[in-house]
CSV table of N, CA and C in Angstrom, one decimal:
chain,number,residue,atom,x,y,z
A,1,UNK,N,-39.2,-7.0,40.0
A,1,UNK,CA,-39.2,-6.0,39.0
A,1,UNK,C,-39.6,-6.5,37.7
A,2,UNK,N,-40.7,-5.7,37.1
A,2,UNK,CA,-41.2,-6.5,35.8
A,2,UNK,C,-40.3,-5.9,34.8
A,3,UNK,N,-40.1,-6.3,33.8
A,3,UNK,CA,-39.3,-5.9,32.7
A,3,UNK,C,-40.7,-5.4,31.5
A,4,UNK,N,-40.4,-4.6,31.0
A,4,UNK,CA,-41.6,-4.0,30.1
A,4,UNK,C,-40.6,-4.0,28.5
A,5,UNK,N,-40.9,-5.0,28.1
A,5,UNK,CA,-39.8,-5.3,26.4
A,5,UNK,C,-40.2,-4.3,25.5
A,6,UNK,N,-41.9,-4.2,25.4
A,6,UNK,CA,-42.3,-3.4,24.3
A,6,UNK,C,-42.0,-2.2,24.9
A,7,UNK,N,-41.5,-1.3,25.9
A,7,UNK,CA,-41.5,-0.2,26.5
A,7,UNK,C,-39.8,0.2,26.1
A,8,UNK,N,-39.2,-0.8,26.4
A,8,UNK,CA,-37.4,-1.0,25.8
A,8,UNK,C,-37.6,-1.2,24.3
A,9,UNK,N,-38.5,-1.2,23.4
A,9,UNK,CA,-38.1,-1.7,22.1
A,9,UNK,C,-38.6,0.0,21.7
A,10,UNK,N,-39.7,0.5,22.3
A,10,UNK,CA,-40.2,1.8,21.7
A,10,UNK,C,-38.8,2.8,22.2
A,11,UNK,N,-38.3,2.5,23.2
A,11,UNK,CA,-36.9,3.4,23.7
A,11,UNK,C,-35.9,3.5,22.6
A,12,UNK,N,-35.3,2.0,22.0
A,12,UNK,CA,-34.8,1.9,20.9
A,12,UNK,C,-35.0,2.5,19.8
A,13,UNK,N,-36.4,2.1,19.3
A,13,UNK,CA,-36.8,2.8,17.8
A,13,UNK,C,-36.6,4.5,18.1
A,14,UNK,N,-36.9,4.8,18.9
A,14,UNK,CA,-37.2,5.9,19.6
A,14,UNK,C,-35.2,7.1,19.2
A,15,UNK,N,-34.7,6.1,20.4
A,15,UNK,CA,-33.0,6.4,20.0
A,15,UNK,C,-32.8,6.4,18.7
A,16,UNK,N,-32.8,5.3,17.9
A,16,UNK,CA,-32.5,4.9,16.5
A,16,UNK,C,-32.8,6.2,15.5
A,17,UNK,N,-34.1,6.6,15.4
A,17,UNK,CA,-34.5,7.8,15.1
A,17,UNK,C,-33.6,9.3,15.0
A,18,UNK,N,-33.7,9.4,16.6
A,18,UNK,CA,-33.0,10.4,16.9
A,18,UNK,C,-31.4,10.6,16.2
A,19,UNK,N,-30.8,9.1,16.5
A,19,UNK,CA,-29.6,9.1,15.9
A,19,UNK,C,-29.4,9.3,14.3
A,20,UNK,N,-30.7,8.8,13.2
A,20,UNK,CA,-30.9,9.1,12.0
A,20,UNK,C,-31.1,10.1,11.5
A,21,UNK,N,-31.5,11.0,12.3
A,21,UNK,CA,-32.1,12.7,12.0
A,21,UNK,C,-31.1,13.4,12.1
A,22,UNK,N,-30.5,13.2,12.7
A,22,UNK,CA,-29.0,13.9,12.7
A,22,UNK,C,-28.4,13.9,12.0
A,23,UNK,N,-27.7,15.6,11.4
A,23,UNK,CA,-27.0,16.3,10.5
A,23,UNK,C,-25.3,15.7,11.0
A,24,UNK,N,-25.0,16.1,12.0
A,24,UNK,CA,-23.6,16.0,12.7
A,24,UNK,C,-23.9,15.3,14.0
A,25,UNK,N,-23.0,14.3,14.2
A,25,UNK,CA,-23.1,14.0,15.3
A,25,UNK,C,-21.7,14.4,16.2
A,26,UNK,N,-22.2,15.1,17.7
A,26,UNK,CA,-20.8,15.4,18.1
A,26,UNK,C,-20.8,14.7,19.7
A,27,UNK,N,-20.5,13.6,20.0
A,27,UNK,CA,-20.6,12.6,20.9
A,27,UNK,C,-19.6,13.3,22.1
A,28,UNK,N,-20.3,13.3,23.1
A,28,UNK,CA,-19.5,13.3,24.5
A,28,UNK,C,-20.0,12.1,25.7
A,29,UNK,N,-18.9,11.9,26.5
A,29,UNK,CA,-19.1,10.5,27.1
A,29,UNK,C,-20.0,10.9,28.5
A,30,UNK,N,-21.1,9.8,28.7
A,30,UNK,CA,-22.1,10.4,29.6
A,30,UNK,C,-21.6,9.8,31.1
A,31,UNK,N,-20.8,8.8,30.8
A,31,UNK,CA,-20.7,7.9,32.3
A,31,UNK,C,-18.9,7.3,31.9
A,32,UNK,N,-18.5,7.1,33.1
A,32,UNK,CA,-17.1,6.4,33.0
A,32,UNK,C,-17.1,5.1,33.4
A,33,UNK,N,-17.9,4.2,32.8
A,33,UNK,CA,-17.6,3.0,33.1
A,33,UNK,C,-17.0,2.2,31.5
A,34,UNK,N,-15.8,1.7,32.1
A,34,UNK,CA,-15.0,1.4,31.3
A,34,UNK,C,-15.1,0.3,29.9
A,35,UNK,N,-16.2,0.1,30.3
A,35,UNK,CA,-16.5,-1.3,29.1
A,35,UNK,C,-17.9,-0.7,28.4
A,36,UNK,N,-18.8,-0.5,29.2
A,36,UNK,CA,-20.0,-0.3,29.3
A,36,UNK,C,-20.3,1.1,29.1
A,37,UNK,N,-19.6,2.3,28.4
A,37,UNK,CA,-19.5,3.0,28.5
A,37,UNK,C,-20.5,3.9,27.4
A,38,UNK,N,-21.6,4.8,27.8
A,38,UNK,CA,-22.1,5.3,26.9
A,38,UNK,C,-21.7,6.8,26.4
A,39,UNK,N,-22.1,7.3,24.9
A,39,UNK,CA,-21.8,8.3,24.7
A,39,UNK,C,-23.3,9.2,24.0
A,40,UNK,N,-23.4,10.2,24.3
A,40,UNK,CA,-24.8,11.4,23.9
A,40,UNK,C,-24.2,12.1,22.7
A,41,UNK,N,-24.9,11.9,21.7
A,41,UNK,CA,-24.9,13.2,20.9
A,41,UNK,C,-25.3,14.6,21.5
A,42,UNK,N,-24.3,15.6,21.4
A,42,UNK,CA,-25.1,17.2,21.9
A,42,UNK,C,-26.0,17.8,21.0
A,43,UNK,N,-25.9,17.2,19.4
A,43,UNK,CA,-27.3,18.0,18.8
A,43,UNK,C,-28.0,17.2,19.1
A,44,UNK,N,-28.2,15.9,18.8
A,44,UNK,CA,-29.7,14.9,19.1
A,44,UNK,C,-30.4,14.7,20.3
A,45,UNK,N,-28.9,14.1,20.7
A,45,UNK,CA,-29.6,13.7,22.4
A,45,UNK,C,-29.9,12.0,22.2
A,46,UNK,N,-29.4,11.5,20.8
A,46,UNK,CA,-29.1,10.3,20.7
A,46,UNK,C,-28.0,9.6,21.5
A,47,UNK,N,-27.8,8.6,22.1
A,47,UNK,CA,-26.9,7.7,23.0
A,47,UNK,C,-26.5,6.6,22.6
A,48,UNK,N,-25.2,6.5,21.8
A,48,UNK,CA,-24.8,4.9,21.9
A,48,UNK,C,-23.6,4.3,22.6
A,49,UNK,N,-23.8,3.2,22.4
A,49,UNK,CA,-22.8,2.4,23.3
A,49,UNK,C,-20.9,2.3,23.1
A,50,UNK,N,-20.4,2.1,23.5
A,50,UNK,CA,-18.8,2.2,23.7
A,50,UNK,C,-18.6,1.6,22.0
A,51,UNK,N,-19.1,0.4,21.6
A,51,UNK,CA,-18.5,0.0,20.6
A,51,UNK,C,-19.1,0.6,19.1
A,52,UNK,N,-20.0,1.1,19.4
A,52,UNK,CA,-21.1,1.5,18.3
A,52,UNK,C,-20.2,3.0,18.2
A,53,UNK,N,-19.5,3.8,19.5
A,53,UNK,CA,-19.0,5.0,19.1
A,53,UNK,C,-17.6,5.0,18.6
A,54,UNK,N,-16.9,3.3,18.7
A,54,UNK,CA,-15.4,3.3,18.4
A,54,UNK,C,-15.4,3.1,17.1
A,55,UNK,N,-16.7,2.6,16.3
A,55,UNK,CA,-17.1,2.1,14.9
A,55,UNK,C,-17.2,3.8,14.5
A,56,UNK,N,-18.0,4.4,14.8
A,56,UNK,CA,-18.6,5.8,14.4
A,56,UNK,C,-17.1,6.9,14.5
A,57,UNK,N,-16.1,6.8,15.1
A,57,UNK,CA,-14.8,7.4,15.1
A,57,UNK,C,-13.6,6.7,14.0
A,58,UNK,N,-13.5,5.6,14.7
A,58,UNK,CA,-12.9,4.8,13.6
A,58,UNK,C,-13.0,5.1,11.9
A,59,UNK,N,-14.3,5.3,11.3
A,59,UNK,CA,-14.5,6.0,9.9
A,59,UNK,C,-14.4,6.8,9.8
A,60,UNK,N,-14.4,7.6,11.0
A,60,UNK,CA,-13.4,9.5,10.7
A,60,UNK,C,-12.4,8.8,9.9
A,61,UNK,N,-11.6,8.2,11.4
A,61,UNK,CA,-10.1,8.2,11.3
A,61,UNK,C,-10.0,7.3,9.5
A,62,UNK,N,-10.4,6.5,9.0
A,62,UNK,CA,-10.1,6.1,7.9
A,62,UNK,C,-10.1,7.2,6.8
A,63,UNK,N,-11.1,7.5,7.0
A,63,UNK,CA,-11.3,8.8,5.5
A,63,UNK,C,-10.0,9.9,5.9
A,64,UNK,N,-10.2,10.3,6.9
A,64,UNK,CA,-9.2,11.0,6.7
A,64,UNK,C,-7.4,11.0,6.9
A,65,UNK,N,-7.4,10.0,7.3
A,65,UNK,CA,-6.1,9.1,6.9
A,65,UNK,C,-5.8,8.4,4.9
A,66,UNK,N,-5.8,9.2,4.3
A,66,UNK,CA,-6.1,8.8,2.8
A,66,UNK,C,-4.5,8.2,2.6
A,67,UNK,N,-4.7,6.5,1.9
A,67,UNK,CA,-3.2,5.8,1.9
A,67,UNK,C,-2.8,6.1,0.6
A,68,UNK,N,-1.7,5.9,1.0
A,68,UNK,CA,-0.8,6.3,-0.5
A,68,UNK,C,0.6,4.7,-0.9
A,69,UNK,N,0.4,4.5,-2.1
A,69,UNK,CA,1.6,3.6,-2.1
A,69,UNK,C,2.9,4.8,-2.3
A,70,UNK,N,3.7,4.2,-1.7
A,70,UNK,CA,4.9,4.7,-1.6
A,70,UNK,C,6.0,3.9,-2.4
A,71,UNK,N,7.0,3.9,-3.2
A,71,UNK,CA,8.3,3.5,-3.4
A,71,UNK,C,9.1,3.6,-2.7
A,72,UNK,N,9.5,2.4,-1.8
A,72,UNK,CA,10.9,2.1,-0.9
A,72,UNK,C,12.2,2.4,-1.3
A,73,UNK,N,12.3,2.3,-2.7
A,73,UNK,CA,13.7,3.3,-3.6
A,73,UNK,C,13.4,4.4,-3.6
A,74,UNK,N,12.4,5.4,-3.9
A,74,UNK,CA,12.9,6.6,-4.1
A,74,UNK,C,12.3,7.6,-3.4
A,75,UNK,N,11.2,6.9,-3.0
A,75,UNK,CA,9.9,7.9,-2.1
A,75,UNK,C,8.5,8.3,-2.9
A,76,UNK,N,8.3,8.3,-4.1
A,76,UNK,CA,7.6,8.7,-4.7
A,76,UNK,C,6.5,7.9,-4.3
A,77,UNK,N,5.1,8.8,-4.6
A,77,UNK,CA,3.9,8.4,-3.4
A,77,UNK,C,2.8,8.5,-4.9
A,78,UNK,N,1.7,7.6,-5.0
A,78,UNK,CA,0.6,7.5,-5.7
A,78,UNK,C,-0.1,7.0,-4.5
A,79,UNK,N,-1.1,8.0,-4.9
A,79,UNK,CA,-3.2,7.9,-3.9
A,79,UNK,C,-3.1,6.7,-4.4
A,80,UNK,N,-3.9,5.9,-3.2
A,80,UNK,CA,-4.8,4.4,-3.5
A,80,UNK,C,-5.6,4.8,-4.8
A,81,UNK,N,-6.4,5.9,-4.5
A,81,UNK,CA,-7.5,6.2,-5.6
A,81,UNK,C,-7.3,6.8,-7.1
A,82,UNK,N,-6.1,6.4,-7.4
A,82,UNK,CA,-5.6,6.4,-8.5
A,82,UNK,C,-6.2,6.1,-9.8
A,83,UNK,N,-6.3,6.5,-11.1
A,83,UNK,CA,-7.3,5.9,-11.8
A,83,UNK,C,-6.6,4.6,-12.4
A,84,UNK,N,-5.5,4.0,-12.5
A,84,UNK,CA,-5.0,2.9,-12.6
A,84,UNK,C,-4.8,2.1,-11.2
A,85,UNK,N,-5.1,0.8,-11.3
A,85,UNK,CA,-5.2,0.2,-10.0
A,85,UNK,C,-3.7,0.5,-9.9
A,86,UNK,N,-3.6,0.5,-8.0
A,86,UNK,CA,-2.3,0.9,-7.2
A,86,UNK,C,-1.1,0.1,-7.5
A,87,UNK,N,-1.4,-1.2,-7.2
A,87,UNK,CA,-0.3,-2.3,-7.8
A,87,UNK,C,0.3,-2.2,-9.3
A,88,UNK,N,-0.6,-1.7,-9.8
A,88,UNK,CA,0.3,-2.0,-11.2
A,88,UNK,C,0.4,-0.8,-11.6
A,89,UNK,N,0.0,0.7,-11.2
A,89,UNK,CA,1.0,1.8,-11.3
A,89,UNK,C,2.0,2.1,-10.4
A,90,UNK,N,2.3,1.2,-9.4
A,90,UNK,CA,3.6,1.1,-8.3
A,90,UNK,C,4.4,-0.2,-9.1
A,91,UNK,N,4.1,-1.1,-10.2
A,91,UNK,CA,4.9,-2.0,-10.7
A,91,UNK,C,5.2,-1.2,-12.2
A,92,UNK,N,4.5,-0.3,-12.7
A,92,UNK,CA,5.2,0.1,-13.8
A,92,UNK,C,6.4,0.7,-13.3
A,93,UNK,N,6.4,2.0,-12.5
A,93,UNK,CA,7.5,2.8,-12.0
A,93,UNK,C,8.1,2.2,-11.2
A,94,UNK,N,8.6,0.9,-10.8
A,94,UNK,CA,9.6,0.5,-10.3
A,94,UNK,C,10.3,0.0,-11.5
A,95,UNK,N,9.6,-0.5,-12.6
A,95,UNK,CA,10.6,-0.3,-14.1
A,95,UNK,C,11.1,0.9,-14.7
A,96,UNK,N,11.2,1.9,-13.7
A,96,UNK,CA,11.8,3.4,-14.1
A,96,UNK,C,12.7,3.6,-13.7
A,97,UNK,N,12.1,3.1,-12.2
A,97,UNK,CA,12.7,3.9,-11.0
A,97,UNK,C,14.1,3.8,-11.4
A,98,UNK,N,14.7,5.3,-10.8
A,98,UNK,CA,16.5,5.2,-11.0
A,98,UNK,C,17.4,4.9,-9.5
A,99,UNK,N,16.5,5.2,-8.8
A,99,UNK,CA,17.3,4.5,-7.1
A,99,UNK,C,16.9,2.8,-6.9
A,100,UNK,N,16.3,1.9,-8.2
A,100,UNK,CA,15.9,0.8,-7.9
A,100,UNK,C,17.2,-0.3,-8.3
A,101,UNK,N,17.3,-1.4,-7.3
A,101,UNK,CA,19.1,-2.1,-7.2
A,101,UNK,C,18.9,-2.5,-8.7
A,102,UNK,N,18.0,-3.0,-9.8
A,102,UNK,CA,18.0,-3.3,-11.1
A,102,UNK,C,18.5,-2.2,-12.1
A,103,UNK,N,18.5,-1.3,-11.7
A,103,UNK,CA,19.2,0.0,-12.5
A,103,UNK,C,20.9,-0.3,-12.9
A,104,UNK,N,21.6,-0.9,-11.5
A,104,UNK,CA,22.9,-0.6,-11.2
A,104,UNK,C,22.7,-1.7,-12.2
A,105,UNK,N,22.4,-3.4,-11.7
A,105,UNK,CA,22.7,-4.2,-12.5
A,105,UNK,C,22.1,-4.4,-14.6
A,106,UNK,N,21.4,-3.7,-14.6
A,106,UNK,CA,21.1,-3.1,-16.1
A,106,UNK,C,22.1,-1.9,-16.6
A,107,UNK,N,22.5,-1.6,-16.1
A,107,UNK,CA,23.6,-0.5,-16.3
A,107,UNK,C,25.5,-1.4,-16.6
A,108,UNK,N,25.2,-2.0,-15.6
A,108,UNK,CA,26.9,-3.0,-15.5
A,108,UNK,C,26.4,-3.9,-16.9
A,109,UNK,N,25.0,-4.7,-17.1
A,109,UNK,CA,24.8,-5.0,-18.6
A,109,UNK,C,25.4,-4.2,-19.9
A,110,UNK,N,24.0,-3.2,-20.1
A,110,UNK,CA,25.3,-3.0,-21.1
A,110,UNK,C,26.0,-2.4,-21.4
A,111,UNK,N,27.1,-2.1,-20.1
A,111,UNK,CA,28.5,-1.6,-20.5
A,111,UNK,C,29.4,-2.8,-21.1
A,112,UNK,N,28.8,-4.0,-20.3
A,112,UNK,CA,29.3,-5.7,-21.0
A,112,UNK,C,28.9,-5.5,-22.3
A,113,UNK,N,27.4,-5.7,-22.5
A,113,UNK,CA,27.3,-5.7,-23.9
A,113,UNK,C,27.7,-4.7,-24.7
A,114,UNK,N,28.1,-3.7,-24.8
A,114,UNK,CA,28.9,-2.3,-25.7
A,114,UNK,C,30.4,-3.0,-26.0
A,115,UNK,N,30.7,-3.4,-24.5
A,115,UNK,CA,32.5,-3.9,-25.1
A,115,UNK,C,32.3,-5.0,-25.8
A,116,UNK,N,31.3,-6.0,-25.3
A,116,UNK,CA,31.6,-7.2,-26.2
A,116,UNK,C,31.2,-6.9,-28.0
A,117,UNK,N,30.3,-5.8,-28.2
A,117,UNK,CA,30.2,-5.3,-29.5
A,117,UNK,C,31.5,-5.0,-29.9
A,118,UNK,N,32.3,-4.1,-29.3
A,118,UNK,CA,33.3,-3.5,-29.7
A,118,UNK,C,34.6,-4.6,-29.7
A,119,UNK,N,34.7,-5.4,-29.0
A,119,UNK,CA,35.7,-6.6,-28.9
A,119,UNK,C,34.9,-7.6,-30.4
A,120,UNK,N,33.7,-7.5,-30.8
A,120,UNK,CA,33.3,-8.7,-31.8
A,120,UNK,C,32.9,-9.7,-30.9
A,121,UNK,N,32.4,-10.8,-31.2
A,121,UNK,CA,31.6,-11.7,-30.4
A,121,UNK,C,32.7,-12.8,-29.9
A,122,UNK,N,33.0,-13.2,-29.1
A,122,UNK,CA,33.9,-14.3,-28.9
A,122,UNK,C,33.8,-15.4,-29.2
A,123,UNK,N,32.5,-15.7,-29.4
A,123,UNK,CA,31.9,-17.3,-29.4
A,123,UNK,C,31.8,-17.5,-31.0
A,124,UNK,N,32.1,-16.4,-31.8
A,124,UNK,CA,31.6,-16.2,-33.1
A,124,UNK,C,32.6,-17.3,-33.7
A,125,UNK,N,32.4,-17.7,-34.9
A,125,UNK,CA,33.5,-19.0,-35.5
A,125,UNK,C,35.0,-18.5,-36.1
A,126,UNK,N,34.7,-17.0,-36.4
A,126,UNK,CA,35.8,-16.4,-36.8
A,126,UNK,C,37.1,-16.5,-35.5
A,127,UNK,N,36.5,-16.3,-34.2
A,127,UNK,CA,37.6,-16.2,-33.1
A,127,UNK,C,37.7,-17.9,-32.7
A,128,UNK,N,36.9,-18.7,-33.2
A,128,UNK,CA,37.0,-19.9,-33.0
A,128,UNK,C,38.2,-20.5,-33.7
A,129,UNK,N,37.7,-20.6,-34.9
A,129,UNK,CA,38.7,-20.8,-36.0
A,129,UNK,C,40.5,-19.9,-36.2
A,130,UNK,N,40.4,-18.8,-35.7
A,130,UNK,CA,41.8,-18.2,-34.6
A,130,UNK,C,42.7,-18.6,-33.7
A,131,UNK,N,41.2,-19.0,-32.6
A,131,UNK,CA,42.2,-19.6,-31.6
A,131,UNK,C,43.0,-21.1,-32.2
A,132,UNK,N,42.1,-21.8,-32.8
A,132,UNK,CA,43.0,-23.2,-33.0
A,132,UNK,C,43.9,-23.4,-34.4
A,133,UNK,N,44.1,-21.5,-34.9
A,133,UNK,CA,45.3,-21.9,-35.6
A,133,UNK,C,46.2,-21.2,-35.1
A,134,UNK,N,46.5,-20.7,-33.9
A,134,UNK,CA,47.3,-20.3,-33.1
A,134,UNK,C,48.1,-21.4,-32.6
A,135,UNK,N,49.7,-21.6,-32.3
A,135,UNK,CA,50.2,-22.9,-32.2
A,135,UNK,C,49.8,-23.2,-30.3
A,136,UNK,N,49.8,-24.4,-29.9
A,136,UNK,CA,49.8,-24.3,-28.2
A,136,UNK,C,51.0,-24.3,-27.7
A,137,UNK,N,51.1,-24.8,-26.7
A,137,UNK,CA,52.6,-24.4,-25.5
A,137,UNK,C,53.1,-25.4,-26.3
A,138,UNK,N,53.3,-26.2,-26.9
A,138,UNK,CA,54.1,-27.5,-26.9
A,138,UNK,C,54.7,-27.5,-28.3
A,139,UNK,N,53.3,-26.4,-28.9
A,139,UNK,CA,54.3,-26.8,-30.8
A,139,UNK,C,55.0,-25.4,-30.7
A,140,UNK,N,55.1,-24.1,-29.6
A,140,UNK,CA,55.9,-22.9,-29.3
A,140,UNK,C,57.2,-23.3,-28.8
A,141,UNK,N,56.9,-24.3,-28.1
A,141,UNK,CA,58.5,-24.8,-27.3
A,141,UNK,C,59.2,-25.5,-28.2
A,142,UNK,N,59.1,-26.0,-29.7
A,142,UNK,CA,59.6,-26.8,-30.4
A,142,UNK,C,60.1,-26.2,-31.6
């Protein structure tokens, strides 16, 4: 059996074509062999192979799967296509967020810092100079 290349290469350009001209392509599978498996366009009548049609599905499935970042504390969802890149509009508002565990611990701050305003500063020289003219246990027992 002779093989005719230029006859297989005119078949190709030929397919390749067909497949380009096409508005929509709507693929059904022409044979069931599992690896080797081809698929027909019904408007063209173009034919490609198993991996060329998982590539040509697969980009549905991305566009229309559109990702969103999400916040693990509160749910709140920003588009990828955001006009601030995603990372650093998902890093501003976790400096907001109010379900984020840095809220509780900024919150227990400053109720600290409110009392210690309100108690005066401990370390200050005035409570220094207090404590050590207060008498200790030994000059109280005497």
């Amino acid at each position: 059996m002779k093989i005719d290349v230029k006859q297989i290469w005119e078949n190709v350009k030929a397919n390749s074509l067909l497949l380009q001209g096409c508005k929509m392509h709507e693929f059904e599978a022409v044979d069931n062999a599992p690896f080797l498996q081809k698929y027909k366009c019904k408007n063209c009548g173009g034919i490609i192979n198993n991996s060329d049609y998982l590539w040509f599905t697969r980009g549905f499935e991305m566009a229309s799967n559109k990702r969103v970042l999400t916040c693990v504390y509160c749910g709140v969802e920003y588009p990828q296509d955001t006009p601030s890149h995603g990372a650093e509009i998902l890093t501003e508002h976790i400096k907001v967020c109010e379900k984020h565990p840095m809220r509780e611990a900024e919150a227990k701050i400053a109720k600290l810092e409110k009392i210690n305003q309100e108690l005066g500063d401990l370390s200050h020289p005035s409570y220094q100079s207090h404590k050590s003219d207060s008498p200790t246990k030994q000059e109280a027992k005497q």
